[in-house]
Short mmCIF file of C-alpha atoms and ligand atoms in Angstrom, two decimals:
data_model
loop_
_atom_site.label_atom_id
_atom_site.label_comp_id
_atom_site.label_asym_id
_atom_site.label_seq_id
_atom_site.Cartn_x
_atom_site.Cartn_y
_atom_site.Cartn_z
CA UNK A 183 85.73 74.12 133.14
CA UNK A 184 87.27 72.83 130.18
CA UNK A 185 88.80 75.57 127.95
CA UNK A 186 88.26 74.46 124.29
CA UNK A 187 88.48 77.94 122.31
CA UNK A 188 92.19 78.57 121.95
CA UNK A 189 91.78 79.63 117.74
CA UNK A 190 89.49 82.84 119.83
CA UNK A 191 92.42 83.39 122.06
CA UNK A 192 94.62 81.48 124.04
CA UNK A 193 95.83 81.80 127.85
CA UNK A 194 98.95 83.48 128.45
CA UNK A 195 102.12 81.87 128.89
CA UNK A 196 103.29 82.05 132.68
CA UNK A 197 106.58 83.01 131.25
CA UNK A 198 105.35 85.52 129.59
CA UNK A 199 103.76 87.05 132.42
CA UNK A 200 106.67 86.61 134.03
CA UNK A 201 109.19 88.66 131.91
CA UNK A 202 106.35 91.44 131.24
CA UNK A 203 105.54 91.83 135.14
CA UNK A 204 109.69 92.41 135.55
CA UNK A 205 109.51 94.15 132.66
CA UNK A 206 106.76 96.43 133.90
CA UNK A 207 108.51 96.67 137.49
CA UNK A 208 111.49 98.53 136.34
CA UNK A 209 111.25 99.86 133.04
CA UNK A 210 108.99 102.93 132.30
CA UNK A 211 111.26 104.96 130.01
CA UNK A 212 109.96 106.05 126.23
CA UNK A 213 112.05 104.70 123.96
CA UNK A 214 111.62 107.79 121.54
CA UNK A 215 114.05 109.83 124.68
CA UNK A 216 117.50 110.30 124.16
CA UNK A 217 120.84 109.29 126.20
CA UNK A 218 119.60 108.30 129.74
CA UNK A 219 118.92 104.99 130.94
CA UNK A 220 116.11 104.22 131.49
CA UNK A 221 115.45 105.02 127.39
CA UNK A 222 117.91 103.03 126.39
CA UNK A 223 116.33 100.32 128.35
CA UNK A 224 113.23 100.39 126.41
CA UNK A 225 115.17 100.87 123.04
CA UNK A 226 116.77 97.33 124.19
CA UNK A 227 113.76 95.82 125.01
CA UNK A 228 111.69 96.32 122.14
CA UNK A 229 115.30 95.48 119.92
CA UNK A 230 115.31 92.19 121.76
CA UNK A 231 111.51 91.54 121.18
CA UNK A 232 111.76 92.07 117.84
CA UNK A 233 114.72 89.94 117.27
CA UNK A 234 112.99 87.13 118.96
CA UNK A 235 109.85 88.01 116.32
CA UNK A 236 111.97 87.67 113.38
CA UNK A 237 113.59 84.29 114.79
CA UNK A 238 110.04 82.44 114.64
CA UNK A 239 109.26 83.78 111.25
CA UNK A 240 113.04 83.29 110.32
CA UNK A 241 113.52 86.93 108.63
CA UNK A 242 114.87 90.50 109.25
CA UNK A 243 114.52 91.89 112.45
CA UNK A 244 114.07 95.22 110.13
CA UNK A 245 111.57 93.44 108.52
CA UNK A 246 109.21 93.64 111.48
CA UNK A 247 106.69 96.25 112.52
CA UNK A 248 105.08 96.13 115.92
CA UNK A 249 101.25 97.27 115.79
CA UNK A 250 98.05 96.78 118.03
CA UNK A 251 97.61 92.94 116.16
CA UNK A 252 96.20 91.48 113.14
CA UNK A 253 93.25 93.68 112.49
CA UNK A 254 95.05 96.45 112.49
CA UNK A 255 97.96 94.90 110.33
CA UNK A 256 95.37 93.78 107.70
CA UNK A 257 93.90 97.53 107.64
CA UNK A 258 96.94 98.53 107.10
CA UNK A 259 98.17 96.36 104.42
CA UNK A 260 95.11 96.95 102.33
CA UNK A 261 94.12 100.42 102.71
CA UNK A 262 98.05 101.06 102.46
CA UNK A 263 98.72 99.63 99.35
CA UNK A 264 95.49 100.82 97.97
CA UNK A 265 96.35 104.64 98.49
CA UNK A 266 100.35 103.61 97.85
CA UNK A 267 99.57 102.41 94.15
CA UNK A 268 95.91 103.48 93.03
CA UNK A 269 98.43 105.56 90.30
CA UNK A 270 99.19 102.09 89.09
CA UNK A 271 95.77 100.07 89.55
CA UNK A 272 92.55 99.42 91.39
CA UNK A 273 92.36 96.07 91.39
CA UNK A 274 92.85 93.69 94.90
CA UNK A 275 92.33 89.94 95.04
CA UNK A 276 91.70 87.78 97.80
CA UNK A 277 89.07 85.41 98.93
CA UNK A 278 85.42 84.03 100.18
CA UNK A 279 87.16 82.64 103.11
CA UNK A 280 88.81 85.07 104.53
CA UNK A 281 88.15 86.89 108.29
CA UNK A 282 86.09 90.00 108.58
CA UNK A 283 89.55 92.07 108.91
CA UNK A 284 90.13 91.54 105.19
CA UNK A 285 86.40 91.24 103.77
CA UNK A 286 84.86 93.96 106.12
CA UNK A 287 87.92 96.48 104.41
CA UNK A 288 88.10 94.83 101.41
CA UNK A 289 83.93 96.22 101.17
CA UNK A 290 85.26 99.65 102.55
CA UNK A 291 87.99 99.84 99.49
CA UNK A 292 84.42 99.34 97.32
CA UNK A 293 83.19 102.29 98.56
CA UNK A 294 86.67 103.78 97.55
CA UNK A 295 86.35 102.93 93.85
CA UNK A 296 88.54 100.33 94.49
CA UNK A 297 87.22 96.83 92.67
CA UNK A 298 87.72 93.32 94.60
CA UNK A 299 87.85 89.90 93.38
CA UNK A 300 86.84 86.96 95.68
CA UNK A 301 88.55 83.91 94.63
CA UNK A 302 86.40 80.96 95.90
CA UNK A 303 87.33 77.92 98.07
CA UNK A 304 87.33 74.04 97.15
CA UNK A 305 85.52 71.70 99.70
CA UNK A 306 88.60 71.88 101.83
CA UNK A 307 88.64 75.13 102.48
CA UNK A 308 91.48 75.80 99.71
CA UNK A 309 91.98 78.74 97.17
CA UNK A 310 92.95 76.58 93.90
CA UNK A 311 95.75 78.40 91.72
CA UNK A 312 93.43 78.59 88.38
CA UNK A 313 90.80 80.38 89.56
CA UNK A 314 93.93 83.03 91.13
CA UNK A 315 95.61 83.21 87.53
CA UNK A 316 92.31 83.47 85.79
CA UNK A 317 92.14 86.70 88.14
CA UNK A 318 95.24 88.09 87.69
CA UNK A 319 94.52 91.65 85.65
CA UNK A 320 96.87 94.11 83.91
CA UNK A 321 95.70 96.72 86.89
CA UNK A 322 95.82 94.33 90.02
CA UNK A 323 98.46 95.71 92.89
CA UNK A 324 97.78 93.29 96.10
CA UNK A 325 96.58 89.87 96.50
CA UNK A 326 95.71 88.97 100.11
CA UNK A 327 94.78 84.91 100.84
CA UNK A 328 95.15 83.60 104.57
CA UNK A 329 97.55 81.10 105.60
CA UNK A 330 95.25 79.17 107.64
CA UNK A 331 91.75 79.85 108.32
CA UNK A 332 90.26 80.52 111.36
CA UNK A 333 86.76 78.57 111.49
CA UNK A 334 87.97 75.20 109.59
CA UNK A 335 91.84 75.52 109.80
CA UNK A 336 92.34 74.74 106.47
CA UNK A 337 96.10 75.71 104.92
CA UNK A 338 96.21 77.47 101.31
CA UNK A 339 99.68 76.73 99.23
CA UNK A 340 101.06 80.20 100.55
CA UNK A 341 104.19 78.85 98.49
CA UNK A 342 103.14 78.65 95.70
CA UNK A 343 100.61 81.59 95.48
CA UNK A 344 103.47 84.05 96.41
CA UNK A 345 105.43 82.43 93.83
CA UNK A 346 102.37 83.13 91.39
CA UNK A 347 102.57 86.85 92.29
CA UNK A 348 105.51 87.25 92.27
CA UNK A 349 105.96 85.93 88.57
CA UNK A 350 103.08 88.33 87.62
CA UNK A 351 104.96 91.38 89.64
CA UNK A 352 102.33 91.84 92.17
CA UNK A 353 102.55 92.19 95.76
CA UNK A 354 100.96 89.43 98.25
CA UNK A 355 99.67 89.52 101.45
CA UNK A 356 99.26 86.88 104.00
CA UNK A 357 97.14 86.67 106.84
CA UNK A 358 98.78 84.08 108.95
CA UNK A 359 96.98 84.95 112.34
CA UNK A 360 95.93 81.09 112.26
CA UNK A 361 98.76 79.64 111.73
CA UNK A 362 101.69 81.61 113.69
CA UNK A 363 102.83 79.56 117.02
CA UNK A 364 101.11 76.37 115.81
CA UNK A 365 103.28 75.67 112.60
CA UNK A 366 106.60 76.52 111.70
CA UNK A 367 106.93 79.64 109.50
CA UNK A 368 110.02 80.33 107.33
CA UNK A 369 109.94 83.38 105.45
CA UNK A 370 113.29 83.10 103.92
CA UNK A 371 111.76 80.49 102.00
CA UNK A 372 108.60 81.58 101.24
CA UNK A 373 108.94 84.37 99.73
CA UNK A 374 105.06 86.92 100.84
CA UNK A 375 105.46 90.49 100.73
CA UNK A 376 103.63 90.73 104.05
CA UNK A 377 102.29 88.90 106.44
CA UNK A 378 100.35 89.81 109.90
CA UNK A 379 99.63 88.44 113.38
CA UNK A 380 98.65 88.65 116.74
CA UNK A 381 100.18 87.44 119.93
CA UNK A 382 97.20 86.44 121.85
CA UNK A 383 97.07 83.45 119.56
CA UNK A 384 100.24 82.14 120.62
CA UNK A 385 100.15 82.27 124.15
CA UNK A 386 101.33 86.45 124.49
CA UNK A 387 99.43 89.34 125.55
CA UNK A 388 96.20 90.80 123.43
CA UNK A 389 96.29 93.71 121.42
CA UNK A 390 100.03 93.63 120.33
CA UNK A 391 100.74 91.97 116.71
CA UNK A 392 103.52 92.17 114.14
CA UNK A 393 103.19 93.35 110.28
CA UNK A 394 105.82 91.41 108.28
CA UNK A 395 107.09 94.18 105.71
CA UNK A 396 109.92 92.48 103.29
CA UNK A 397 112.77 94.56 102.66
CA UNK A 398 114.85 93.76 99.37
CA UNK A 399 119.08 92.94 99.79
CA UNK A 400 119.25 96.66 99.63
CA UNK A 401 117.09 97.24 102.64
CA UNK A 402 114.38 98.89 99.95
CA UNK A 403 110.58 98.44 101.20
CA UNK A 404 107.53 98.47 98.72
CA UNK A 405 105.65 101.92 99.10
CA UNK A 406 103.21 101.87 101.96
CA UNK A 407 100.70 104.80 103.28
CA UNK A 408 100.42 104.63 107.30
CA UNK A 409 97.20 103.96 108.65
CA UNK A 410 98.05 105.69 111.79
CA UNK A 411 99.87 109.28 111.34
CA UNK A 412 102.24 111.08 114.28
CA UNK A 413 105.59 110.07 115.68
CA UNK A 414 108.23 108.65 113.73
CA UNK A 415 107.85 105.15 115.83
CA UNK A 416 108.01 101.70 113.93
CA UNK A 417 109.92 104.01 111.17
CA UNK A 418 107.47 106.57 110.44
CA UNK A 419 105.31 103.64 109.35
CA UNK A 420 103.10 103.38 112.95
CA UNK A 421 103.07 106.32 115.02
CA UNK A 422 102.72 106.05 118.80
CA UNK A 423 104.58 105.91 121.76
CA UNK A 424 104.70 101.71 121.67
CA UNK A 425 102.82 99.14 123.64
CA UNK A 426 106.51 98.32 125.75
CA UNK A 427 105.15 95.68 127.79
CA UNK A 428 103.00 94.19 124.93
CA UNK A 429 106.07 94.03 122.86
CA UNK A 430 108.20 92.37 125.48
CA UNK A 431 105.48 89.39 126.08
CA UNK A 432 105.05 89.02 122.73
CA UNK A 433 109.07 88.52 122.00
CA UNK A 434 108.74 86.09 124.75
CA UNK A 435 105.77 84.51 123.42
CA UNK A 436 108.12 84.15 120.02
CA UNK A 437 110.41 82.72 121.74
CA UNK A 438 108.93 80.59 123.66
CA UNK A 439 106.90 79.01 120.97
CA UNK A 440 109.81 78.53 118.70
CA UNK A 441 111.64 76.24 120.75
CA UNK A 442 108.62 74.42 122.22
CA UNK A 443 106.76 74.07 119.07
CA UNK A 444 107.61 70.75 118.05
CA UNK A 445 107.00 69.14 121.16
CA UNK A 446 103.30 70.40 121.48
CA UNK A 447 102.24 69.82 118.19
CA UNK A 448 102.46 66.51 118.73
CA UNK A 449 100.40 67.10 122.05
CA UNK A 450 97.88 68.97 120.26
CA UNK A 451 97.60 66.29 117.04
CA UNK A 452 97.35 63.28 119.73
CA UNK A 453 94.64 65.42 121.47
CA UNK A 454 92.89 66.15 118.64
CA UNK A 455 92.46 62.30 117.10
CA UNK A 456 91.12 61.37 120.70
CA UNK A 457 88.53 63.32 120.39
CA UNK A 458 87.43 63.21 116.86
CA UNK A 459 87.26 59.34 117.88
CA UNK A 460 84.86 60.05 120.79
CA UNK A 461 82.99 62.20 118.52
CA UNK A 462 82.37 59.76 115.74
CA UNK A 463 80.28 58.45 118.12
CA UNK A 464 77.44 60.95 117.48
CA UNK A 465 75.68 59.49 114.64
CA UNK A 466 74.91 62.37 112.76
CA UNK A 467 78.04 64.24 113.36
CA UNK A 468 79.20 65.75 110.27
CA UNK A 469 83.24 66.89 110.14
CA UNK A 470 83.83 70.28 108.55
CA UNK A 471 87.51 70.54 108.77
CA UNK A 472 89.49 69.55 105.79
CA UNK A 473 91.01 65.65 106.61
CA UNK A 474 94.73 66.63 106.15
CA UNK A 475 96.36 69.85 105.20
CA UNK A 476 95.10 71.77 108.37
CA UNK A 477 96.38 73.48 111.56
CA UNK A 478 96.51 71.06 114.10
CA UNK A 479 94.09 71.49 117.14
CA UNK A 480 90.59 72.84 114.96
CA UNK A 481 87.76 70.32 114.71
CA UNK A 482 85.18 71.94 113.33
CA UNK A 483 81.62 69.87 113.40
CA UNK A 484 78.13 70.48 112.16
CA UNK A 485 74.92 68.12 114.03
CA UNK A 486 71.78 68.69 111.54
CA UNK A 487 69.00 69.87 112.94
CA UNK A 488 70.95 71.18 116.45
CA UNK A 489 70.85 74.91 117.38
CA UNK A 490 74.10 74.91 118.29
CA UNK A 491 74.15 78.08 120.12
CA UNK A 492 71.25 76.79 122.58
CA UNK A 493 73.72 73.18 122.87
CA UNK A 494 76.66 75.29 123.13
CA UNK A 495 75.08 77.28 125.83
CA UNK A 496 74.33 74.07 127.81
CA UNK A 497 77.62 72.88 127.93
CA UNK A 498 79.22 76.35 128.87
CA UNK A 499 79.10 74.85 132.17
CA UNK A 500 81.81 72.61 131.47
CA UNK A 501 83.63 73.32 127.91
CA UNK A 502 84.33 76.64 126.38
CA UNK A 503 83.49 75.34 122.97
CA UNK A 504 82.90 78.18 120.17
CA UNK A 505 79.34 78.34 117.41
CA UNK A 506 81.69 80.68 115.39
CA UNK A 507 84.35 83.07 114.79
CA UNK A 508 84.80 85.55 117.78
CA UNK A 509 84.66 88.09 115.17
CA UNK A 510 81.39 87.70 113.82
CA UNK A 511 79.41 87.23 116.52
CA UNK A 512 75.91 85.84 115.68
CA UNK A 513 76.24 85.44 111.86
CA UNK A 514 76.09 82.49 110.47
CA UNK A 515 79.29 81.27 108.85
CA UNK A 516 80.12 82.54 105.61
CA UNK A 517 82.94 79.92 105.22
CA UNK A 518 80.58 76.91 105.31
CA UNK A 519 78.30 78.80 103.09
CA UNK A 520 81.19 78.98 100.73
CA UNK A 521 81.73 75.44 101.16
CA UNK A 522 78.54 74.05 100.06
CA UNK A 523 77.48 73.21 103.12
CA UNK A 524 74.09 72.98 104.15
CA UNK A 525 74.80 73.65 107.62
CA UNK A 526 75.74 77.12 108.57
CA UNK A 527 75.84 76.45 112.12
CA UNK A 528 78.97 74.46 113.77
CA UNK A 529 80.39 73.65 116.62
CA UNK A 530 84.46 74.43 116.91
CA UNK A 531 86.68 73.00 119.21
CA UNK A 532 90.09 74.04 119.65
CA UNK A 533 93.35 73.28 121.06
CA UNK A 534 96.21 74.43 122.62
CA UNK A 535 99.65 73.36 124.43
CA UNK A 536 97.80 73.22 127.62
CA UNK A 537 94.73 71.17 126.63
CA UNK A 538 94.94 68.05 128.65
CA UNK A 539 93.96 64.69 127.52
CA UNK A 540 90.28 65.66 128.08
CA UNK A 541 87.62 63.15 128.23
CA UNK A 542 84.35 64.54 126.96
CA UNK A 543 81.62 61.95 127.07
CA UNK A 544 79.67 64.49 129.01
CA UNK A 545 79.76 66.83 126.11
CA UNK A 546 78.64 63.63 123.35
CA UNK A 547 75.55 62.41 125.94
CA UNK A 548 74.57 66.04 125.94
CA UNK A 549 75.03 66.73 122.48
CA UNK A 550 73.31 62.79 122.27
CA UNK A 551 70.22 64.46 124.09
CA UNK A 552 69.58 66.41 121.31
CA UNK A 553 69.54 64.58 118.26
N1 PMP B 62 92.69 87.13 111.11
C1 PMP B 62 92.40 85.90 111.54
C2 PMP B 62 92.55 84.73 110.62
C3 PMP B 62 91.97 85.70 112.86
O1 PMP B 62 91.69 84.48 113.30
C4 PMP B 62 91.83 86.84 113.70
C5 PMP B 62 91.36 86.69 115.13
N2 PMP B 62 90.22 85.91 115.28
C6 PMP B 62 92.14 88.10 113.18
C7 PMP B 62 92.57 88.21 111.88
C8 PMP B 62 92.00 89.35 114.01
O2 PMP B 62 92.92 89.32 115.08
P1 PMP B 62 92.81 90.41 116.26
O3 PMP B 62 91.42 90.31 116.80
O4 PMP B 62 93.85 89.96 117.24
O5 PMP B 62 93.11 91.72 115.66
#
């Protein structure tokens, strides 16, 4: 079995099950308790975790919020800064392209009174700037647009679009789920208000993530409601006695990936080109992610006239190989809608640091049988 689905989730780092089974074999204390050890223990681990957090994304360990992952952390961006400055405006931007954690709340803040602009995506996959400063509005208090995008892997100018905010005095939000632990991330130059992520896309545990919350040179944080209310953890801003072993495999995860990084991207790229070359030989096959300016590791492919799911099923045998996000299970993809494409059904293969050079001729002859 082949595993060729590493954009759903990815294996976890022996390393980091490693450090979380020691972890987990001698350290049980809360780190909310005072004085004794085995608190302080936890206090350190979760310090150190979150250092090593702040190292990938090269920002303020302060800066970092430890929550259950990126669904949560989009929630909580959204409805947060919703309720934090409805006195100030109603208005949200973000766009077509963007996964079900932003557009399933962004349809919940509807309901709320709250009104939502969708900013649409070129054929690659890309928000252009226009059609975001043709939306900007007098009454607009978040924009939210994706690093990298889950189903085509596709990069928007994250740059440049926080620099566009930024001008206009208006918060942004990044989802950068995608794109954490496969490209470098440096948030001392580009400048996001927040950004969110989970760690089972970079090798760590599920259901642990990190909220990126800027602080300003005087340690002053933009106004946020909590999603979840309690205990002071995560300063007052995420209540609940924390996730300690989560939080410790995902520092290592960090860390890991940061010094690793370079090496298996190259991996991942030289990977990737072998196999778009043994898939050009499908004569129909029809490429959906963007040439250049994408994560590496994502092909994306559409065969007209194949139900993929029944072909995808066939070769489950062999190659975990996903018909869609993991999130929207059965629904045909609303990014290739928004990209013109007549296809809504697609095949997506992705890669990790462990792929090996993979030959998959049984995967083209099968996929051969059926067009
Ligand atoms: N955003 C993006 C772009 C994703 O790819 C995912 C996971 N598929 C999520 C958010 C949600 O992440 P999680 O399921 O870990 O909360």
């Amino acid at each position: 079995m082949i595993y060729l689905d590493y954009a759903a989730t990815t294996p976890l780092d022996p390393t980091v099950i490693e450090e979380m089974y020691n972890f987990m074999k001698s350290c049980y204390g809360n780190p909310s308790s005072k004085y004794y050890e085995q608190s302080e223990q936890s206090k350190t681990a979760i310090r150190t975790a979150r250092e090593r957090v702040a190292n990938l994304f090269n920002c303020k360990p302060e800066d970092i919020l430890f929550n259950s992952g990126a669904t949560e952390g989009n929630n909580f961006i959204l409805k947060g800064i919703a309720d934090a400055y409805k006195h100030k405006g109603q208005h949200i931007i973000t766009s077509v392209a963007e996964h079900k954690a932003i557009l399933s709340t962004c349809k919940y803040l509807e309901t709320q009174g709250y009104d939502i602009t969708y900013l649409p995506v070129n054929k690659q996959g890309v928000v252009e700037l226009e059609s975001l400063e043709k939306a900007f509005r007098n009454d607009t208090i978040l924009v939210s647009i994706m690093w990298a995008n889950n189903e085509i892997g596709s990069i928007n100018d994250i740059n440049t679009i926080s620099k566009k905010c930024k001008e206009q005095g208006i918060l942004f939000h990044t989802d950068a789920t995608q794109i954490v632990g496969k490209l470098p991330i440096d948030l001392k130059q580009i400048e996001v208000d927040f950004l969110t992520c989970s760690a089972h896309k970079l090798y760590g545990p599920k259901g642990i993530g990190a909220t990126f919350i800027r602080s300003s040179k005087y340690g002053r944080k933009p106004k946020i409601t909590p999603l979840i209310h309690g205990g002071a953890q995560e300063n007052g801003l995420r209540a609940g006695t924390e996730s300690l072993h989560n939080i410790v495999g995902f520092g290592k995860a960090c860390e890991i990936s940061q010094s690793e990084m370079n090496n298996y991207i190259k991996h991942i790229e030289a990977i990737e080109n072998d196999i778009i070359e043994q898939l050009k030989t499908l004569p129909t096959i029809q490429f959906n992610s963007p040439k250049d300016n994408k994560i590496p590791g994502i092909i994306n492919f559409s065969i007209p006239g194949i139900n993929n799911e029944f072909a995808i099923k066939m070769l489950s045998e062999h190659y975990s190989i996903s018909s869609g996000s993991a999130c929207a299970i059965g629904e045909p993809s609303h990014v290739l809608k928004e990209l013109g494409n007549e296809e809504s059904d697609y095949f997506r293969i992705s890669l990790g640091k462990f792929t090996k050079n993979i030959d998959i001729t049984e995967m083209v002859n099968t996929l051969k049988q059926f067009t």
